Tab-separated table of C-alpha atoms in Angstrom:
chain	number	residue	atom	x	y	z
U	1	MET	CA	-13.599	-99.335	-95.762
U	2	LYS	CA	-10.111	-100.623	-96.639
U	3	LYS	CA	-10.786	-99.814	-100.288
U	4	LEU	CA	-11.775	-96.266	-99.393
U	5	ILE	CA	-8.611	-95.675	-97.333
U	6	PHE	CA	-6.513	-97.143	-100.138
U	7	PHE	CA	-8.276	-94.899	-102.680
U	8	ILE	CA	-7.663	-91.758	-100.550
U	9	LEU	CA	-3.979	-92.616	-100.027
U	10	PHE	CA	-3.515	-93.427	-103.701
U	11	SER	CA	-5.194	-90.162	-104.762
U	12	SER	CA	-2.983	-88.172	-102.371
U	13	LEU	CA	0.104	-89.859	-103.775
U	14	ILE	CA	-0.895	-89.114	-107.372
U	15	THR	CA	-1.696	-85.470	-106.491
U	16	SER	CA	1.646	-85.044	-104.700
U	17	LEU	CA	3.531	-86.574	-107.607
U	18	ALA	CA	1.706	-84.383	-110.130
U	19	SER	CA	2.415	-81.293	-108.022
U	20	ALA	CA	6.079	-82.230	-107.619
U	21	ARG	CA	6.399	-82.714	-111.376
U	22	SER	CA	4.944	-79.286	-112.165
U	23	THR	CA	7.105	-77.304	-109.750
U	24	GLY	CA	10.820	-76.892	-109.202
U	25	CYS	CA	13.562	-76.489	-111.775
U	26	LYS	CA	11.883	-77.095	-115.131
U	27	GLU	CA	14.644	-76.104	-117.509
U	28	GLY	CA	18.383	-75.566	-117.394
U	29	ASP	CA	20.582	-75.326	-114.328
U	30	CYS	CA	18.960	-73.820	-111.234
U	31	ASP	CA	22.054	-74.307	-109.083
U	32	ASN	CA	24.775	-72.457	-110.946
U	33	GLY	CA	23.897	-71.263	-114.413
U	34	TYR	CA	20.772	-70.374	-116.317
U	35	GLY	CA	17.480	-72.039	-115.480
U	36	LYS	CA	13.762	-71.789	-115.072
U	37	TRP	CA	12.063	-72.445	-111.753
U	38	VAL	CA	8.310	-72.839	-111.332
U	39	TYR	CA	6.802	-72.293	-107.878
U	40	THR	CA	3.665	-73.993	-106.543
U	41	ASP	CA	1.543	-70.866	-107.080
U	42	LYS	CA	2.730	-70.756	-110.737
U	43	THR	CA	5.166	-67.922	-110.148
U	44	THR	CA	8.141	-68.445	-112.445
U	45	TYR	CA	11.716	-67.260	-112.446
U	46	GLU	CA	13.854	-67.596	-115.503
U	47	GLY	CA	17.388	-66.370	-115.335
U	48	GLU	CA	20.775	-66.721	-113.733
U	49	TRP	CA	21.465	-68.781	-110.617
U	50	VAL	CA	24.458	-68.724	-108.306
U	51	ALA	CA	24.710	-71.232	-105.464
U	52	THR	CA	20.972	-72.100	-105.825
U	53	LYS	CA	20.018	-68.429	-105.462
U	54	LYS	CA	18.585	-66.086	-108.066
U	55	HIS	CA	21.582	-63.934	-108.841
U	56	GLY	CA	22.288	-61.900	-111.957
U	57	GLN	CA	19.828	-61.114	-114.733
U	58	GLY	CA	16.413	-62.700	-114.669
U	59	THR	CA	12.684	-62.396	-115.053
U	60	GLU	CA	10.180	-63.194	-112.343
U	61	THR	CA	6.544	-63.540	-113.366
U	62	TRP	CA	3.764	-63.695	-110.830
U	63	PRO	CA	0.480	-65.403	-111.724
U	64	ASN	CA	-1.471	-62.213	-111.018
U	65	GLY	CA	0.425	-60.223	-113.628
U	66	TYR	CA	3.404	-58.635	-111.874
U	67	ILE	CA	6.565	-59.081	-113.952
U	68	TYR	CA	10.015	-58.039	-112.801
U	69	LYS	CA	12.837	-57.975	-115.329
U	70	GLY	CA	16.280	-57.072	-114.196
U	71	GLU	CA	18.960	-57.724	-111.650
U	72	PHE	CA	18.718	-60.110	-108.745
U	73	LYS	CA	21.032	-60.353	-105.763
U	74	GLU	CA	20.731	-63.211	-103.286
U	75	SER	CA	17.263	-63.991	-104.716
U	76	GLN	CA	16.034	-60.426	-104.150
U	77	TRP	CA	15.202	-57.752	-106.675
U	78	SER	CA	18.342	-55.645	-106.384
U	79	GLY	CA	20.144	-53.494	-108.934
U	80	ILE	CA	18.571	-52.095	-112.089
U	81	GLY	CA	15.196	-53.491	-113.037
U	82	ILE	CA	11.747	-52.839	-114.302
U	83	LEU	CA	8.523	-53.929	-112.656
U	84	PHE	CA	5.381	-54.231	-114.762
U	85	PHE	CA	2.211	-53.948	-112.695
U	86	PRO	CA	-0.866	-55.926	-113.832
U	87	ASP	CA	-2.673	-52.782	-115.036
U	88	GLY	CA	0.230	-51.679	-117.237
U	89	SER	CA	1.889	-49.280	-114.800
U	90	THR	CA	5.656	-49.651	-114.527
U	91	TYR	CA	8.572	-48.721	-112.317
U	92	GLU	CA	11.943	-48.601	-113.990
U	93	GLY	CA	15.050	-47.874	-112.036
U	94	GLU	CA	17.040	-48.915	-109.038
U	95	TRP	CA	16.038	-51.646	-106.637
U	96	ALA	CA	17.421	-52.857	-103.316
U	97	ASN	CA	16.180	-55.629	-101.052
U	98	GLY	CA	13.115	-56.239	-103.198
U	99	PHE	CA	11.904	-52.648	-103.109
U	100	MET	CA	12.130	-49.513	-105.212
U	101	ASN	CA	15.235	-47.947	-103.719
U	102	GLY	CA	17.247	-45.291	-105.502
U	103	LYS	CA	16.610	-43.406	-108.689
U	104	GLY	CA	13.653	-44.470	-110.776
U	105	THR	CA	10.617	-43.567	-112.813
U	106	PHE	CA	7.108	-44.685	-112.028
U	107	THR	CA	4.766	-44.578	-115.004
U	108	TRP	CA	1.038	-44.975	-114.461
U	109	SER	CA	-1.051	-46.820	-117.019
U	110	ASP	CA	-2.487	-43.488	-118.219
U	111	GLY	CA	1.016	-42.228	-119.024
U	112	LYS	CA	1.520	-39.980	-116.016
U	113	GLN	CA	5.091	-40.182	-114.698
U	114	LYS	CA	7.002	-39.517	-111.538
U	115	THR	CA	10.797	-39.542	-111.573
U	116	GLY	CA	13.058	-39.154	-108.588
U	117	ILE	CA	14.471	-40.902	-105.592
U	118	TRP	CA	12.579	-43.774	-104.032
U	119	LYS	CA	13.076	-45.273	-100.631
U	120	ASN	CA	11.512	-48.622	-99.762
U	121	GLY	CA	8.739	-48.118	-102.295
U	122	SER	CA	7.975	-44.527	-101.318
U	123	PHE	CA	8.704	-41.512	-103.459
U	124	GLN	CA	10.946	-39.016	-101.675
U	125	GLU	CA	9.816	-35.436	-102.259
T	1	MET	CA	-81.181	-68.489	-68.790
T	2	GLU	CA	-83.652	-71.318	-68.465
T	3	VAL	CA	-85.331	-70.161	-71.682
T	4	SER	CA	-82.067	-70.211	-73.649
T	5	LYS	CA	-81.236	-73.700	-72.292
T	6	ASN	CA	-84.592	-74.946	-73.469
T	7	SER	CA	-84.247	-73.299	-76.887
T	8	PHE	CA	-80.785	-74.934	-77.248
T	9	LYS	CA	-82.341	-78.324	-76.488
T	10	THR	CA	-84.959	-77.734	-79.164
T	11	LEU	CA	-82.272	-77.290	-81.861
T	12	SER	CA	-81.760	-80.164	-84.242
T	13	GLU	CA	-78.692	-82.405	-83.855
T	14	PRO	CA	-76.888	-81.262	-87.058
T	15	VAL	CA	-77.212	-77.598	-85.997
T	16	LYS	CA	-75.806	-78.423	-82.584
T	17	GLN	CA	-72.866	-80.282	-84.175
T	18	PHE	CA	-72.144	-77.409	-86.546
T	19	GLY	CA	-72.245	-74.932	-83.654
T	20	GLY	CA	-69.844	-77.137	-81.729
T	21	LEU	CA	-67.475	-77.310	-84.706
T	22	VAL	CA	-67.486	-73.531	-85.113
T	23	GLY	CA	-66.859	-73.181	-81.382
T	24	ILE	CA	-63.847	-75.527	-81.523
T	25	ILE	CA	-62.401	-73.668	-84.538
T	26	ILE	CA	-62.747	-70.320	-82.741
T	27	LEU	CA	-61.112	-71.836	-79.661
T	28	ILE	CA	-58.173	-73.126	-81.738
T	29	PHE	CA	-57.711	-69.731	-83.391
T	30	LEU	CA	-57.854	-67.957	-80.041
T	31	THR	CA	-55.358	-70.419	-78.539
T	32	PHE	CA	-52.872	-69.832	-81.371
T	33	PHE	CA	-53.436	-66.070	-81.168
T	34	VAL	CA	-52.669	-66.054	-77.424
T	35	LEU	CA	-49.659	-68.383	-77.823
T	36	ASN	CA	-48.281	-66.289	-80.687
T	37	ASN	CA	-48.569	-63.131	-78.591
T	38	ILE	CA	-46.766	-64.787	-75.690
T	39	PHE	CA	-44.018	-66.732	-77.509
T	40	GLY	CA	-43.983	-65.477	-81.100
T	41	GLU	CA	-41.814	-62.607	-82.381
T	42	GLY	CA	-44.472	-61.553	-84.856
T	43	ASP	CA	-43.466	-58.900	-87.381
T	44	GLU	CA	-39.843	-58.880	-86.240
T	45	LEU	CA	-39.471	-62.576	-87.029
T	46	VAL	CA	-41.160	-62.170	-90.402
T	47	ALA	CA	-38.809	-59.285	-91.243
T	48	LYS	CA	-35.761	-61.352	-90.231
T	49	MET	CA	-36.939	-64.278	-92.335
T	50	LYS	CA	-37.493	-61.992	-95.291
T	51	ILE	CA	-33.962	-60.546	-95.007
T	52	GLU	CA	-32.491	-64.047	-94.758
T	53	GLU	CA	-34.490	-65.230	-97.774
T	54	GLU	CA	-33.284	-62.222	-99.781
T	55	ARG	CA	-29.693	-62.920	-98.714
T	56	ILE	CA	-29.940	-66.555	-99.772
T	57	ALA	CA	-31.510	-65.554	-103.105
T	58	GLU	CA	-28.734	-62.991	-103.717
T	59	GLU	CA	-26.058	-65.561	-102.809
T	60	ARG	CA	-27.583	-68.104	-105.215
T	61	LYS	CA	-27.670	-65.495	-107.958
T	62	LEU	CA	-23.989	-64.625	-107.365
T	63	ASN	CA	-22.965	-68.292	-107.229
T	64	LYS	CA	-24.745	-68.920	-110.526
T	65	LEU	CA	-22.968	-65.943	-112.047
T	66	ILE	CA	-19.557	-67.076	-110.760
T	67	SER	CA	-19.970	-70.565	-112.130
T	68	SER	CA	-20.787	-69.023	-115.527
T	69	LEU	CA	-17.544	-66.999	-115.627
T	70	PRO	CA	-14.526	-68.359	-117.470
T	71	SER	CA	-11.756	-69.724	-115.276
T	72	GLY	CA	-8.685	-67.537	-115.117
T	73	VAL	CA	-7.914	-63.869	-114.705
T	74	LEU	CA	-10.770	-61.384	-114.961
T	75	VAL	CA	-9.886	-57.717	-115.367
T	76	SER	CA	-11.799	-54.470	-115.230
T	77	PHE	CA	-9.455	-52.571	-117.550
T	78	ASP	CA	-8.433	-52.716	-121.206
T	79	GLY	CA	-5.090	-53.680	-122.664
T	80	THR	CA	-4.724	-57.318	-121.658
T	81	ASP	CA	-5.662	-60.678	-123.161
T	82	ASN	CA	-7.578	-61.582	-120.027
T	83	PHE	CA	-11.363	-61.702	-119.802
T	84	LYS	CA	-12.669	-58.133	-119.552
T	85	LEU	CA	-15.511	-57.696	-117.080
T	86	SER	CA	-18.472	-55.561	-118.036
T	87	ASP	CA	-19.518	-52.894	-115.514
T	88	GLU	CA	-22.342	-55.113	-114.328
T	89	LEU	CA	-20.128	-58.181	-113.976
T	90	TYR	CA	-17.412	-56.153	-112.256
T	91	GLU	CA	-19.874	-55.112	-109.548
T	92	ALA	CA	-21.274	-58.632	-109.193
T	93	VAL	CA	-17.828	-60.243	-108.978
T	94	CYS	CA	-16.740	-57.632	-106.423
T	95	LYS	CA	-19.752	-58.362	-104.250
T	96	ALA	CA	-19.193	-62.110	-104.505
T	97	THR	CA	-15.451	-62.030	-103.755
T	98	LYS	CA	-14.158	-62.655	-100.264
T	99	LEU	CA	-10.594	-63.924	-100.697
T	100	ILE	CA	-7.332	-62.055	-101.285
T	101	PRO	CA	-4.439	-64.403	-102.105
T	102	GLN	CA	-0.851	-63.913	-100.996
T	103	ARG	CA	0.513	-62.524	-104.269
T	104	ALA	CA	-2.106	-59.760	-104.330
T	105	ILE	CA	-1.102	-58.825	-100.783
T	106	MET	CA	2.596	-58.933	-101.648
T	107	GLY	CA	1.943	-56.753	-104.694
T	108	ALA	CA	0.128	-54.134	-102.658
T	109	ASN	CA	2.949	-54.199	-100.122
T	110	PHE	CA	5.411	-52.924	-102.759
T	111	LEU	CA	3.938	-49.509	-102.107
T	112	ASN	CA	3.673	-49.947	-98.353
T	113	PHE	CA	6.941	-50.945	-96.747
T	114	ARG	CA	5.593	-50.840	-93.189
T	115	ALA	CA	2.852	-53.315	-94.089
T	116	HIS	CA	5.445	-55.524	-95.803
T	117	GLU	CA	7.667	-55.533	-92.716
T	118	ILE	CA	4.864	-56.433	-90.317
T	119	TYR	CA	3.513	-59.028	-92.763
T	120	THR	CA	6.938	-60.662	-93.058
T	121	ILE	CA	7.827	-60.496	-89.363
T	122	ASN	CA	4.511	-62.118	-88.417
T	123	GLY	CA	4.888	-65.037	-90.793
T	124	ASN	CA	2.612	-63.648	-93.540
T	125	LYS	CA	-0.274	-63.340	-91.081
T	126	ILE	CA	-3.208	-61.119	-92.019
T	127	ASP	CA	-5.605	-59.834	-89.362
T	128	GLU	CA	-8.442	-58.964	-91.674
T	129	THR	CA	-9.249	-58.735	-95.363
T	130	PHE	CA	-12.118	-56.868	-96.978
T	131	VAL	CA	-13.656	-56.477	-100.421
T	132	LYS	CA	-16.319	-53.782	-100.745
T	133	TRP	CA	-18.332	-52.280	-103.526
T	134	ASP	CA	-18.513	-48.463	-103.332
T	135	ASP	CA	-21.899	-47.363	-104.695
T	136	GLU	CA	-20.896	-43.692	-104.896
T	137	LYS	CA	-17.668	-44.226	-106.820
T	138	ASN	CA	-18.889	-47.312	-108.701
T	139	LYS	CA	-15.656	-49.036	-107.850
T	140	CYS	CA	-14.516	-52.116	-106.012
T	141	PHE	CA	-12.151	-51.612	-103.102
T	142	ALA	CA	-10.169	-54.306	-101.373
T	143	GLY	CA	-7.575	-54.367	-98.668
T	144	PHE	CA	-6.170	-55.962	-95.598
T	145	VAL	CA	-4.974	-55.162	-92.108
T	146	VAL	CA	-1.695	-56.353	-90.663
T	147	SER	CA	-0.597	-55.861	-87.102
T	148	GLY	CA	2.195	-56.995	-84.889
T	149	ASN	CA	5.230	-56.110	-82.914
T	150	ASN	CA	8.002	-54.584	-84.960
T	151	VAL	CA	11.220	-53.794	-83.041
T	152	GLY	CA	9.315	-53.484	-79.780
T	153	VAL	CA	6.536	-51.337	-81.189
T	154	ASP	CA	2.978	-52.585	-81.695
T	155	GLU	CA	1.753	-51.440	-85.071
T	156	THR	CA	-1.368	-51.843	-87.163
T	157	VAL	CA	-1.326	-50.966	-90.851
T	158	LYS	CA	-4.313	-50.957	-93.159
T	159	VAL	CA	-3.633	-51.267	-96.884
T	160	SER	CA	-6.426	-50.634	-99.323
T	161	GLY	CA	-6.892	-49.823	-102.969
T	162	GLU	CA	-8.996	-50.426	-106.014
T	163	ALA	CA	-9.479	-54.095	-106.850
T	164	LEU	CA	-8.860	-54.170	-110.584
T	165	SER	CA	-8.469	-57.831	-111.339
T	166	PHE	CA	-9.767	-61.116	-110.009
T	167	LEU	CA	-9.040	-64.805	-110.379
T	168	SER	CA	-11.952	-67.067	-111.189
T	169	THR	CA	-11.315	-70.640	-110.096
T	170	GLY	CA	-14.697	-71.935	-111.221
T	171	ILE	CA	-15.689	-72.366	-107.594
T	172	ASP	CA	-14.953	-68.909	-106.237
T	173	THR	CA	-13.348	-65.611	-107.171
T	174	ARG	CA	-10.332	-63.936	-105.571
T	175	VAL	CA	-8.920	-60.436	-105.716
T	176	TYR	CA	-5.821	-60.597	-107.888
T	177	PHE	CA	-4.623	-57.012	-108.082
T	178	ILE	CA	-5.078	-54.173	-105.619
T	179	LYS	CA	-4.066	-50.836	-107.090
T	180	ASN	CA	-2.915	-48.790	-104.120
T	181	PHE	CA	-0.941	-46.156	-106.004
């Protein structure tokens, strides 16, 4: 019984250590500078950091295929950027608070486009 | 009556024993018939069992299929390096998939700000998720429902779209991309 408990605790420790080693700041300076951060779900951010926040130019890649390249402010997608959807659709333009806000162009994977003003992810007619 | 009693007595012992055996068998059958009519559910029970057996067989078939898929991202469209699902596999994976992970929900919320707000305010809580195969459109649809109180107003938002990619973990499959635009 003691051996079993020891084995479970030891396995948990090894798993935690392995997880800790694969996440966090993997390259560069993730406090103030340029660095790469890997999250537990394998989302990655590579770009500029200011006061431990994503700030400046960077690229965030989600494991399910969403890729945002562009400006970050206070760790949010804000400024000019392009989002690649997993199916190949894209939105290129202005962002604020993590959403399509401002002028931008949405291009579907079949090439169809919609350009105009966007507010919180919705196209304004 | 007396005549039949006498004729019974005149029968040989083996014939009597055989008659008794047949009588007992008939009695047992009748007893089970009466008990089945009183307590048994008859055809209804058989139908239920058949449905359950079919469900188990279908589940086994899907589990076998899922374990045969490569681990990683499975897509239903061209233009990526990921494993491309055939039409048949796409339908099977859709029918076998139950889970929608957080990133797929967050991705769908890009095009639905209200859902994003409720989702965030309520600590990323989801009321309901669904993955359904549409026989008429030959497409897989997935979505989720979020509800909660947002600035004093109770709201419920349903987000749904075409499920175009999945993640195969080797144990199960998960919706990875909901196209709701």
